[in-house]
XYZ file of C-alpha atoms in Angstrom:
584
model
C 3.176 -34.286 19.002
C 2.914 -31.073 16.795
C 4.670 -28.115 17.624
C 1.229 -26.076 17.265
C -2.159 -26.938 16.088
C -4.650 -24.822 15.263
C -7.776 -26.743 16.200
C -11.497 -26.622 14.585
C -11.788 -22.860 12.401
C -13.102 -22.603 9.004
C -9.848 -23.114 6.841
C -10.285 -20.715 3.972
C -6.925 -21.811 2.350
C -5.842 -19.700 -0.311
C -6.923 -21.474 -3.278
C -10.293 -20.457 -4.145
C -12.153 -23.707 -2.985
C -14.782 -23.740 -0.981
C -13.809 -23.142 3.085
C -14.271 -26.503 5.504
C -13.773 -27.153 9.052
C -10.800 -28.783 10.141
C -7.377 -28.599 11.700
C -3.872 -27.003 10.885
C -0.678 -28.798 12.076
C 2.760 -26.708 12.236
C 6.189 -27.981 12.493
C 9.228 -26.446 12.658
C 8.207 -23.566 11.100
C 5.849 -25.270 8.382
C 2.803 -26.894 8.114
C 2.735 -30.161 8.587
C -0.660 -31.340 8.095
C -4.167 -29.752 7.104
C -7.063 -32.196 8.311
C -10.524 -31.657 7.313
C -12.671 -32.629 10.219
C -14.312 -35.022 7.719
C -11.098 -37.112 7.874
C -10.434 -37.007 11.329
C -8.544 -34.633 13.513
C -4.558 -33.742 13.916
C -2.572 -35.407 16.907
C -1.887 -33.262 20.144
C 0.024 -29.999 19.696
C 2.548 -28.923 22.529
C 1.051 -25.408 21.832
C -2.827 -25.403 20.909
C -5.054 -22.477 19.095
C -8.993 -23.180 20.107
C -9.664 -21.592 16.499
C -13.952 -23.257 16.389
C -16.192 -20.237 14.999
C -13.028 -19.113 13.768
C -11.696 -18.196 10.399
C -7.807 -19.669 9.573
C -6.702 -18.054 6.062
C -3.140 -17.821 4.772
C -0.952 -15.178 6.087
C -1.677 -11.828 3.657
C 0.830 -11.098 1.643
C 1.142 -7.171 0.938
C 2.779 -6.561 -2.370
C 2.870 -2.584 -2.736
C 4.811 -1.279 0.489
C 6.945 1.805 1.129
C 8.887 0.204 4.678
C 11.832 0.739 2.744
C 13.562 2.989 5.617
C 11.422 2.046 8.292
C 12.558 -1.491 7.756
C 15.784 -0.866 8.733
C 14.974 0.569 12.575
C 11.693 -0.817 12.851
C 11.100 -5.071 13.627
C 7.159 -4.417 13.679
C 6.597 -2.998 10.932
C 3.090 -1.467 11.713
C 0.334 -0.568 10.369
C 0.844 -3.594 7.893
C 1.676 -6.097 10.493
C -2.162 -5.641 12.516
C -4.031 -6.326 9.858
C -2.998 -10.119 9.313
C 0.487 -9.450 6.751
C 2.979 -11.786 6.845
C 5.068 -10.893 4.604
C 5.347 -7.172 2.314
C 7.333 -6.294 -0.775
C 8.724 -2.813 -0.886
C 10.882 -0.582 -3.069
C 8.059 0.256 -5.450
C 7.044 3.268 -7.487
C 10.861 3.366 -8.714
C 11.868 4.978 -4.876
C 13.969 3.485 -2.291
C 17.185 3.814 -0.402
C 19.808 1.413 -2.592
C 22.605 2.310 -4.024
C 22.832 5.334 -2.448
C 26.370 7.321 -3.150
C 27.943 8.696 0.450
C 26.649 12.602 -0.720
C 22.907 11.330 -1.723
C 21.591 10.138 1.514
C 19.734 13.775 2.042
C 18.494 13.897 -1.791
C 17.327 9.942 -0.994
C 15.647 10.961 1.571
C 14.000 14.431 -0.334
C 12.702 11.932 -2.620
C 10.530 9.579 -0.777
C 9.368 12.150 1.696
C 8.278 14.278 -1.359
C 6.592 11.270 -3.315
C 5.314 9.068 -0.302
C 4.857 11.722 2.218
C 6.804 9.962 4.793
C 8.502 12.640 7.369
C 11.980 13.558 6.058
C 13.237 14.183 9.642
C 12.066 10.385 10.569
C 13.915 9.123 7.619
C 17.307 11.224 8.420
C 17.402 10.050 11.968
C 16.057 6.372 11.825
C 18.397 5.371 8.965
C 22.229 4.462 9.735
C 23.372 4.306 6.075
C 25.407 1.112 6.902
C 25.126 0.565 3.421
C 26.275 1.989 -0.517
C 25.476 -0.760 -2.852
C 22.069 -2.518 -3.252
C 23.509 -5.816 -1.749
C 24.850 -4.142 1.441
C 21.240 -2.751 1.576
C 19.661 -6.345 1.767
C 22.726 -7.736 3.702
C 21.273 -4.456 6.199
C 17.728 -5.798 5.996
C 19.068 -9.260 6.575
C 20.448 -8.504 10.313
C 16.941 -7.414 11.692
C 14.498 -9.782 12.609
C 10.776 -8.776 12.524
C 7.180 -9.877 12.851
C 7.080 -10.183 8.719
C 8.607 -11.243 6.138
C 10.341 -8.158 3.679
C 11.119 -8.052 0.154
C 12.099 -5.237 -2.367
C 12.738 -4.353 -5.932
C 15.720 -2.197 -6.629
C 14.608 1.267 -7.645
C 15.155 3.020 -10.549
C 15.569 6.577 -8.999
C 17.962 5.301 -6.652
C 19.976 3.400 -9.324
C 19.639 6.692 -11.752
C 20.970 8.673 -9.437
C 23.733 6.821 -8.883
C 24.835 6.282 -11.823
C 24.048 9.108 -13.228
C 24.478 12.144 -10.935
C 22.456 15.001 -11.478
C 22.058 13.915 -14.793
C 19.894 11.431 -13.360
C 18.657 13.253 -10.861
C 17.095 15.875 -13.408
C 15.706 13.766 -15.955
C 18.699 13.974 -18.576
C 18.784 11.152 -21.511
C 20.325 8.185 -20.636
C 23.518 7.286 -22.802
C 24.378 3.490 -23.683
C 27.076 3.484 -21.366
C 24.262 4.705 -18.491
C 21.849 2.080 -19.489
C 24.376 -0.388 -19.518
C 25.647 0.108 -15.586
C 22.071 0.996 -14.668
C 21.402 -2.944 -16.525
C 24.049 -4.542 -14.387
C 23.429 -2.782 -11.212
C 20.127 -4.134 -11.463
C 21.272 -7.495 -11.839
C 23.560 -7.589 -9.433
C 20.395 -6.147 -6.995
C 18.178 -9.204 -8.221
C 21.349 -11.377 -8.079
C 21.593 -10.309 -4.591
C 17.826 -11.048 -4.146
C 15.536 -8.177 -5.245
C 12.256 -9.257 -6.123
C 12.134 -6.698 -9.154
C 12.699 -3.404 -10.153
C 10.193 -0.437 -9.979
C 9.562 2.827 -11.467
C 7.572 5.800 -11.675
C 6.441 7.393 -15.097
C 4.103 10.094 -13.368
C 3.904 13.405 -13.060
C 2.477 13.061 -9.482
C 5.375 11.811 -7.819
C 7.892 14.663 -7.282
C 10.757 14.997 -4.654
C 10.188 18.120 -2.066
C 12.197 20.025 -4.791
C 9.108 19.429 -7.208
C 11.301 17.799 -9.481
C 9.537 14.537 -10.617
C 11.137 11.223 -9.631
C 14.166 10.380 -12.066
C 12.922 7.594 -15.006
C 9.850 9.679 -15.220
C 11.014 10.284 -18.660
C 13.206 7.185 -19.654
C 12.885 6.529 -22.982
C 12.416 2.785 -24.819
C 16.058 1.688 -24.851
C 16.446 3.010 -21.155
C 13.463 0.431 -20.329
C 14.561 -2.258 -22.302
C 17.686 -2.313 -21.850
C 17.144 -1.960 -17.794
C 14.891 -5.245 -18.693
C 17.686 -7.138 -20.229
C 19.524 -6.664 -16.421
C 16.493 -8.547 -14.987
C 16.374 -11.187 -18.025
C 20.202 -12.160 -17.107
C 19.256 -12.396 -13.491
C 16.311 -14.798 -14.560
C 14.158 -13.451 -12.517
C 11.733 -10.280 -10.936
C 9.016 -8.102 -11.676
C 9.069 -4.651 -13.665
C 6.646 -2.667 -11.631
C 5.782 0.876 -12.489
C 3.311 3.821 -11.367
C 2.623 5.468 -14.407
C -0.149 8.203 -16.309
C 0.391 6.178 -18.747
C 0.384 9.016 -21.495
C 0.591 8.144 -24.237
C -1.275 4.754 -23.830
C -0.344 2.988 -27.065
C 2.809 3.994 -26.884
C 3.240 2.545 -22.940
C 1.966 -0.837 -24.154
C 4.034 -1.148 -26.864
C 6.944 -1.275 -25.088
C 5.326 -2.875 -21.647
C 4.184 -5.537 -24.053
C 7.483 -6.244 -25.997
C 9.862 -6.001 -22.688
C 7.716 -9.165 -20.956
C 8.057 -10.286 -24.727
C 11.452 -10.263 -24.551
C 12.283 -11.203 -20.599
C 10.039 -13.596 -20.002
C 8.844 -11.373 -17.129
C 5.933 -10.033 -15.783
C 5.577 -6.040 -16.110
C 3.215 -4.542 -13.364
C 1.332 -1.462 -13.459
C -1.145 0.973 -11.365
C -4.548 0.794 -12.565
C -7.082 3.185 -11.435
C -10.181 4.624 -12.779
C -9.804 8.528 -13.491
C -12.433 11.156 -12.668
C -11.654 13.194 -15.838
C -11.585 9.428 -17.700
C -13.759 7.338 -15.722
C -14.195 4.905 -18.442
C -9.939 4.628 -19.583
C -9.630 1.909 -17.088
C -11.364 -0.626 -19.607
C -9.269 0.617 -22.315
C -6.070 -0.262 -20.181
C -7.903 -4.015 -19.053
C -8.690 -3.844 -23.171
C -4.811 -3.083 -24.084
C -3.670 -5.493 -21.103
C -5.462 -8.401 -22.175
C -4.274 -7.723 -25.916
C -0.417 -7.982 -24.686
C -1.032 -11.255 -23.123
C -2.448 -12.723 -25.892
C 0.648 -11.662 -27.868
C 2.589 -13.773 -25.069
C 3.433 -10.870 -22.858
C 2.704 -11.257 -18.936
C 1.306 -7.907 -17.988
C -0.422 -6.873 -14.915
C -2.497 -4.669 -13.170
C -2.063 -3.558 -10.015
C -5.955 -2.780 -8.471
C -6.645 -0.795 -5.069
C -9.815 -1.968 -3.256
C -11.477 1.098 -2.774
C -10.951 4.744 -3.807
C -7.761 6.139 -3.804
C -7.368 9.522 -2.010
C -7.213 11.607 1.126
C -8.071 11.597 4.826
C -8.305 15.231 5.850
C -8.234 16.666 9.620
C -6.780 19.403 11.463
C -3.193 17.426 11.542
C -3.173 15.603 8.554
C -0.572 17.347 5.221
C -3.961 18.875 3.756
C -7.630 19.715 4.530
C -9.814 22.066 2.838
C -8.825 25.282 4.776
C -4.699 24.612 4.437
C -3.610 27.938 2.266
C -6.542 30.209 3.999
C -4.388 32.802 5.644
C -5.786 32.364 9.163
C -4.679 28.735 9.254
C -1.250 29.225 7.585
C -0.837 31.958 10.258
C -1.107 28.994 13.039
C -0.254 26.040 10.690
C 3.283 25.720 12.773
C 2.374 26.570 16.395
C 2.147 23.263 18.496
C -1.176 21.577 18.456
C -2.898 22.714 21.644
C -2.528 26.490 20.352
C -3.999 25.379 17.395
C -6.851 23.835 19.007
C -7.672 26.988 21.185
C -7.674 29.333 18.106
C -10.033 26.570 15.937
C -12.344 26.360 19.366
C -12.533 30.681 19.177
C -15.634 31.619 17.437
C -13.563 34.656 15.843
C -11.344 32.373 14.499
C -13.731 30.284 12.901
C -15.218 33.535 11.462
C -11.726 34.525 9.855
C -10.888 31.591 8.888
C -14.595 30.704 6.758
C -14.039 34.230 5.109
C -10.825 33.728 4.100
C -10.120 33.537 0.539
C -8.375 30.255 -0.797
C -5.217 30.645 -2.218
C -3.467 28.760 -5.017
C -1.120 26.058 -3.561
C 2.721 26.904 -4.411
C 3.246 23.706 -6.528
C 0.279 23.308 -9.382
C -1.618 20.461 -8.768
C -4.420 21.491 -10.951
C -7.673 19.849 -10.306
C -6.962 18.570 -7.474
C -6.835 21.979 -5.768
C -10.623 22.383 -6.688
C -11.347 18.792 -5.387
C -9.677 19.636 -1.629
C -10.635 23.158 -1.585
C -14.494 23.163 -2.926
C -15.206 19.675 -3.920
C -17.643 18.862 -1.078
C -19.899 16.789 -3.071
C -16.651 14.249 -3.208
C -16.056 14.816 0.758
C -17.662 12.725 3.398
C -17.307 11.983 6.903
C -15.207 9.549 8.234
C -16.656 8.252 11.597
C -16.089 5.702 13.886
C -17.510 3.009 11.739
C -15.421 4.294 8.528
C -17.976 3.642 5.661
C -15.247 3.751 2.152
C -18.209 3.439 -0.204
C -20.206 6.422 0.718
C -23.494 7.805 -1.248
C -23.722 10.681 -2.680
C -26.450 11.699 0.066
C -23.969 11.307 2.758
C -21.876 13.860 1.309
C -20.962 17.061 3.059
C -22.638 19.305 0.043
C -25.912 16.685 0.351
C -25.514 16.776 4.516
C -25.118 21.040 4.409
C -28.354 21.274 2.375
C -30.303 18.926 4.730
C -29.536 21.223 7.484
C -29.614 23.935 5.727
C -25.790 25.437 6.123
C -22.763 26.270 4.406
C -20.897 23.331 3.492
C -17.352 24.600 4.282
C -18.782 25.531 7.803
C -20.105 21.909 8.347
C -16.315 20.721 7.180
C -15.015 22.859 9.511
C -17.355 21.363 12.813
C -17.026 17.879 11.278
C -13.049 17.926 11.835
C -13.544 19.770 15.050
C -15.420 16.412 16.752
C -13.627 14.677 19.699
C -11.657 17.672 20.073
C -10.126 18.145 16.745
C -9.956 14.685 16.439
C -12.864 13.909 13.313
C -11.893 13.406 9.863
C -13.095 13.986 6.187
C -12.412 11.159 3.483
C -11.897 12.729 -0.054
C -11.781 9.532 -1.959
C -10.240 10.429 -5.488
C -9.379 8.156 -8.175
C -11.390 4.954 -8.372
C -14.423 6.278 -7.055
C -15.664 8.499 -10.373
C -18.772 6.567 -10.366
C -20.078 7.243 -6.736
C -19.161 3.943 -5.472
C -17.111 0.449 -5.853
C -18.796 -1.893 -8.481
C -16.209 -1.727 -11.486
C -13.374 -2.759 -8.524
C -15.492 -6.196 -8.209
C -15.590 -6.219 -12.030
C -11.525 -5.903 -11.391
C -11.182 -8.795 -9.007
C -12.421 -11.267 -10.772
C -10.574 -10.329 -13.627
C -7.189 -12.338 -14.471
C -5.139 -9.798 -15.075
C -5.200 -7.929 -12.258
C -3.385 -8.254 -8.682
C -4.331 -6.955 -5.726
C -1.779 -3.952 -4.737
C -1.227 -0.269 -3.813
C -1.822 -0.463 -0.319
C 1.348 2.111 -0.051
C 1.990 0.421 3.537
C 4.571 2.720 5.195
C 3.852 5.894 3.048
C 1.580 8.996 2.410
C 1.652 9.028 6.017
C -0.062 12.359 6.158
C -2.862 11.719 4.115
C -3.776 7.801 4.120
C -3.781 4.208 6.096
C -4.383 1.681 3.075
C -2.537 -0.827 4.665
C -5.395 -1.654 6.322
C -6.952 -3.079 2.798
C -6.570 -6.703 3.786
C -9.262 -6.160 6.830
C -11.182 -4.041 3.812
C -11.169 -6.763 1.968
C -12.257 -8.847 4.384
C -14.868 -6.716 5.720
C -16.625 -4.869 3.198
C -16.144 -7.132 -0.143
C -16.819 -10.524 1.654
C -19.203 -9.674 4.333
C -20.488 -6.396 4.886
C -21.239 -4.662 1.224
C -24.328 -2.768 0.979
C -24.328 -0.587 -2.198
C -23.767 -3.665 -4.925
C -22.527 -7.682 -5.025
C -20.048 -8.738 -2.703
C -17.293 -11.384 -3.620
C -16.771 -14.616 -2.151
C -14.633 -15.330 1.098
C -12.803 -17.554 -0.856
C -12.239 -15.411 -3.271
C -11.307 -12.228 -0.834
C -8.756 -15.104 0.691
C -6.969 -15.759 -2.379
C -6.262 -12.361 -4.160
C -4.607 -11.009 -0.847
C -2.567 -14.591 -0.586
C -2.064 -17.138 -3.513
C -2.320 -14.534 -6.171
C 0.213 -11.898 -4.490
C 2.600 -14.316 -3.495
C 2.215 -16.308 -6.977
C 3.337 -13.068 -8.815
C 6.900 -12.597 -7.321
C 7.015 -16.217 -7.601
C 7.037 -16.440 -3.502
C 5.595 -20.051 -4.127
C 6.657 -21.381 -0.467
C 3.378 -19.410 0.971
C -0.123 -18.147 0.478
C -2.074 -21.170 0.605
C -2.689 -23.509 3.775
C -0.795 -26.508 2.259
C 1.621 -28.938 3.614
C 5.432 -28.188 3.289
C 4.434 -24.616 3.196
C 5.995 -21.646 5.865
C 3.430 -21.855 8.130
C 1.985 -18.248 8.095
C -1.638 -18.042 9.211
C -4.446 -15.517 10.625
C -6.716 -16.470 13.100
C -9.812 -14.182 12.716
C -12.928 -13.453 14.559
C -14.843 -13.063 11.500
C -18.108 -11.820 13.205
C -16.042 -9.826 15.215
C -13.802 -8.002 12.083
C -13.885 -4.684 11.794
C -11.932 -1.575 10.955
C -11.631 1.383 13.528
C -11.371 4.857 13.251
C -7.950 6.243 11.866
C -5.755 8.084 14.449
C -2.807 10.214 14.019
C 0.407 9.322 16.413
C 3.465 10.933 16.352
C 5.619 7.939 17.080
C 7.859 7.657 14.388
C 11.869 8.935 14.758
C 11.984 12.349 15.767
C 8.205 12.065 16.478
C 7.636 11.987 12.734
C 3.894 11.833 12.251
C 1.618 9.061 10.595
C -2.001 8.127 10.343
C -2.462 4.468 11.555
C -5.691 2.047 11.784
C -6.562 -0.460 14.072
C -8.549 -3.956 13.714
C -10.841 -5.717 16.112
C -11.122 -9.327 15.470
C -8.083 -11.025 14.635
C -7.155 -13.650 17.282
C -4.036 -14.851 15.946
C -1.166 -13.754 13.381
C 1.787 -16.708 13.044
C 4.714 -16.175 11.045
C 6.470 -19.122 10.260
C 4.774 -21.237 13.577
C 5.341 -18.341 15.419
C 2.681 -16.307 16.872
C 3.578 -12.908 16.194
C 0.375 -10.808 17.338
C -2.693 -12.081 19.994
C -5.927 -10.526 19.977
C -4.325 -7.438 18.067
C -1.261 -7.222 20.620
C 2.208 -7.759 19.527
C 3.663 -11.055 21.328
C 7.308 -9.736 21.089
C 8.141 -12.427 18.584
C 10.299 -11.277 15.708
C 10.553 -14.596 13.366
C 10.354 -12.900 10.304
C 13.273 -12.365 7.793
C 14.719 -11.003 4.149
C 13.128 -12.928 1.265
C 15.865 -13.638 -1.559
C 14.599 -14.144 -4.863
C 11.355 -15.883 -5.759
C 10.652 -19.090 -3.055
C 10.112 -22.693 -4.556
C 7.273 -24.920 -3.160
C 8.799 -27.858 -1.086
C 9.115 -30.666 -2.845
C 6.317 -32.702 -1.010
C 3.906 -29.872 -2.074
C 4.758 -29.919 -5.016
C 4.426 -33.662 -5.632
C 0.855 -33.364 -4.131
């Protein structure tokens, strides 16, 4: 008798083939057996999931997180964790909390709440700093169960700092001797069981100082000789946000560090509204490198990148009007009273816009005027708007001022609608060169910034996305195949930090699985809660329609609701298949 059989769904397993009906057998934390109904059906299970009508994918594996503090108080690990992840990788975008000196805990923390918008106060009172080095950090991560599975690279801002002081802290040049203990602090990280190092080259990701991140600037030898750290550890991913400026020069030495590691390099990929065409020259450049023998990569978002606006979010259209900024601390039921006065509104519409204090050039025009780029975000969110159900296109149907209509659209369900300013990735008015992306080779599904920008986004729900709108529900241009929405959210992500012990439905495998409703999947409406440490805000997204999360034969979440089960643990270093898969 099995421990727990998952009786009769669709298996969509991971590898691209087509879906079949069948059963999935767990033991001891694996699976066992996976029986097409064609062949006959698995013995008893002591635990049984009636999964017929169902869907049974892979667990998703996330590979673009920001739980790096929130990992350390927090065995749940939502948003990620509702929306069928099993296991995340975090530390990215070259920001994280390891090694952290004794006197750069409060910098640490300036720096992620600056780049990922994730409340400084939460951060200062949920983390216990039981750790300096980067393997204390893990051996911290290590003593707290939770409903997924984490990974993390080791940082480069962290590991700057650290080494170099404020030197590194303010973007001074590297000298040999820096590179060289920056170079074995990373290996001892990956030694320790870092999936890979990360960092950010771009000008968008500043700490609340405004300086930029440290590495921003790190020249060649910096890079490569970081990359010779992760060559002696013999394993890991270089992953980077970057504007990449100046391109050629980027790829050159992108393309001769995986060269010269043996390594895969990683990088964001997103089309640019003042560019919206650069993103094939990047796929162009990408697909050059590998054919020199490099093993680049990029990272693709599956839908635009941008902002969710409303009353309580970091930004909305009317944030440096003086009428707002005059209320913009008092607690939120004052707010809503003076937004509900007619006076108010009057004041506030006449108000001039002001200049934000830190330059973010044209993105200021983009929040404050760019209504023919805002729509709104209902209770079926629609990510792939038309230009017709824009706010500009919606004022002149009625016949009204389009800030005015902003204003009433954030004011529904008492102060509780939102605007979606989608903007990078969505230059063309909707979503069709992202489907060119995903069936490209080069290219892995990422950026979900789980954990982060908690102000402004909830992208962790992109595996539902996926799910939803590119395999079933598409309007506005081709959809993908299930099979293929299955396997770039579970083979491919897992394949690239060499995680080979998951992300396929395959014997000898951890048995992490989703049970899902699939005529029943949707995305709801974001909401804003104010439940992290020292009621620390975030924006967070429910699903409708998954039955069953399991993490490692454990079922971790039923019908959306979190069991209380905590199997999940640290991942150390890439995974190898079990031999008996492997053999097969």
């Amino acid at each position: 008798m099995h421990d727990l059989v998952i009786r009769g769904g669709l298996i969509v397993d991971g590898t691209g083939r087509e879906g079949f009906e069948g059963d999935v057998a767990i033991d001891a934390g694996r699976i066992s057996a996976v029986v097409p109904r064609a062949s006959g059906a698995a013995a008893r299970g002591r635990e049984e999931i009636d999964a017929r009508g169902h869907l049974v994918t892979p667990g998703f594996v996330d590979i673009h997180t920001h739980y790096d503090g929130q990992a350390t108080w927090d065995p749940v690990l939502a948003p990620s964790s509702w929306h069928g992840v099993t296991s995340i990788v975090m530390g990215n975008c070259g920001v994280g909390f390891a090694p952290a000196a004794p006197d750069r805990h409060e910098w640490l923390i300036g720096l992620m709440e600056g780049v990922e918008d994730i409340p400084g106060t939460a951060l200062a009172e949920g983390i216990d700093w039981t750790w300096e080095s980067f393997p204390e950090y893990l051996d911290a991560l290590e003593a707290m169960p939770r409903t997924v599975d984490v990974g993390t690279h080791v940082p480069h801002g962290a590991v700057r700092a650290y080494v170099m002081g404020e030197r590194g802290a303010k973007n001074e040049a590297a000298t040999p001797e820096d590179i060289a203990t920056m170079a074995r602090i990373v290996e001892e990280g990956l030694r320790a069981g870092a999936l890979g190092f990360s960092t950010s080259r771009t000008m968008l990701h500043r700490a609340v100082d405004g300086e930029v991140v440290p590495g921003t600037y790190a020249n060649r030898d910096e890079l490569l000789g970081i990359g010779e750290g992760l060559a002696r550890a013999g394993h890991g991913v270089f992953e980077m946000a970057s504007d990449l400026n100046p391109c050629a020069e980027e790829f050159a030495w992108m393309k001769d560090l995986s060269k010269k590691t043996g390594l895969p390099v990683s990088y964001a990929l997103l089309q640019s509204p003042l560019d919206d065409e650069g993103w094939r020259d990047q796929l162009a450049r990408t697909e050059a490198a590998n054919a020199e023998g490099a093993r680049v990569t990029a990272q693709i978002a599956l839908r635009g990148t941008g902002i969710v606006m409303n009353w309580r979010t970091s930004v909305h259209p009317f944030t440096t009007r003086a009428s707002w900024k005059a209320i913009a601390e008092k607690p939120w039921p004052e707010q809503l009273a003076a937004l509900k006065d007619p006076a108010f509104k009057a004041r506030l519409l006449t108000d001039p816009v002001e200049r934000p204090e830190i330059d973010v050039g044209a993105l200021a025009d983009l929040l404050f005027y760019g209504w023919t780029t805002q729509f709104p975000l209902g209770d079926d969110p629609d990510y792939e708007p038309a230009h017709e159900a824009s706010i500009a296109a919606l004022a002149a149907e009625q016949g009204r001022d389009p800030q005015e209509l902003a204003y009433d659209l954030m004011m529904a369900d008492e102060g509780r609608g939102f605007i979606y300013l989608p903007i990078l990735n969505y230059a063309d008015g909707h979503l069709d060169h992202v489907r060119e992306l995903l069936h490209h080779p080069s290219t892995v599904v990422s950026l979900s910034d789980g954990g982060a920008h908690c102000g402004v986004i909830c992208d962790a729900a992109s595996p539902t996305f996926m799910l939803t709108h590119w395999a079933r529900d598409r309007k506005r241009g081709q959809r993908i195949p299930l099979e293929l929405a299955v396997k770039r959210q579970t083979a491919d992500t897992a394949a690239m930090y060499g995680l080979h012990d998951r992300g396929r439905l395959a014997s000898g495998l951890l048995a992490d699985i989703n049970v899902i409703d699939y005529a029943r999947l949707r995305l709801n409406k974001p909401y804003i809660a104010y439940d992290l440490p020292a009621g620390g805000r975030r924006l967070l997204q429910t699903a409708e329609g998954y039955v069953a999360t399991i993490k490692s034969g454990t079922v971790t979440f039923r019908d959306g609701k979190h069991t209380g089960a905590v199997p999940g643990r640290l991942i150390r270093g890439p995974q190898a298949a079990p031999l008996r898969e492997a053999a097969e």
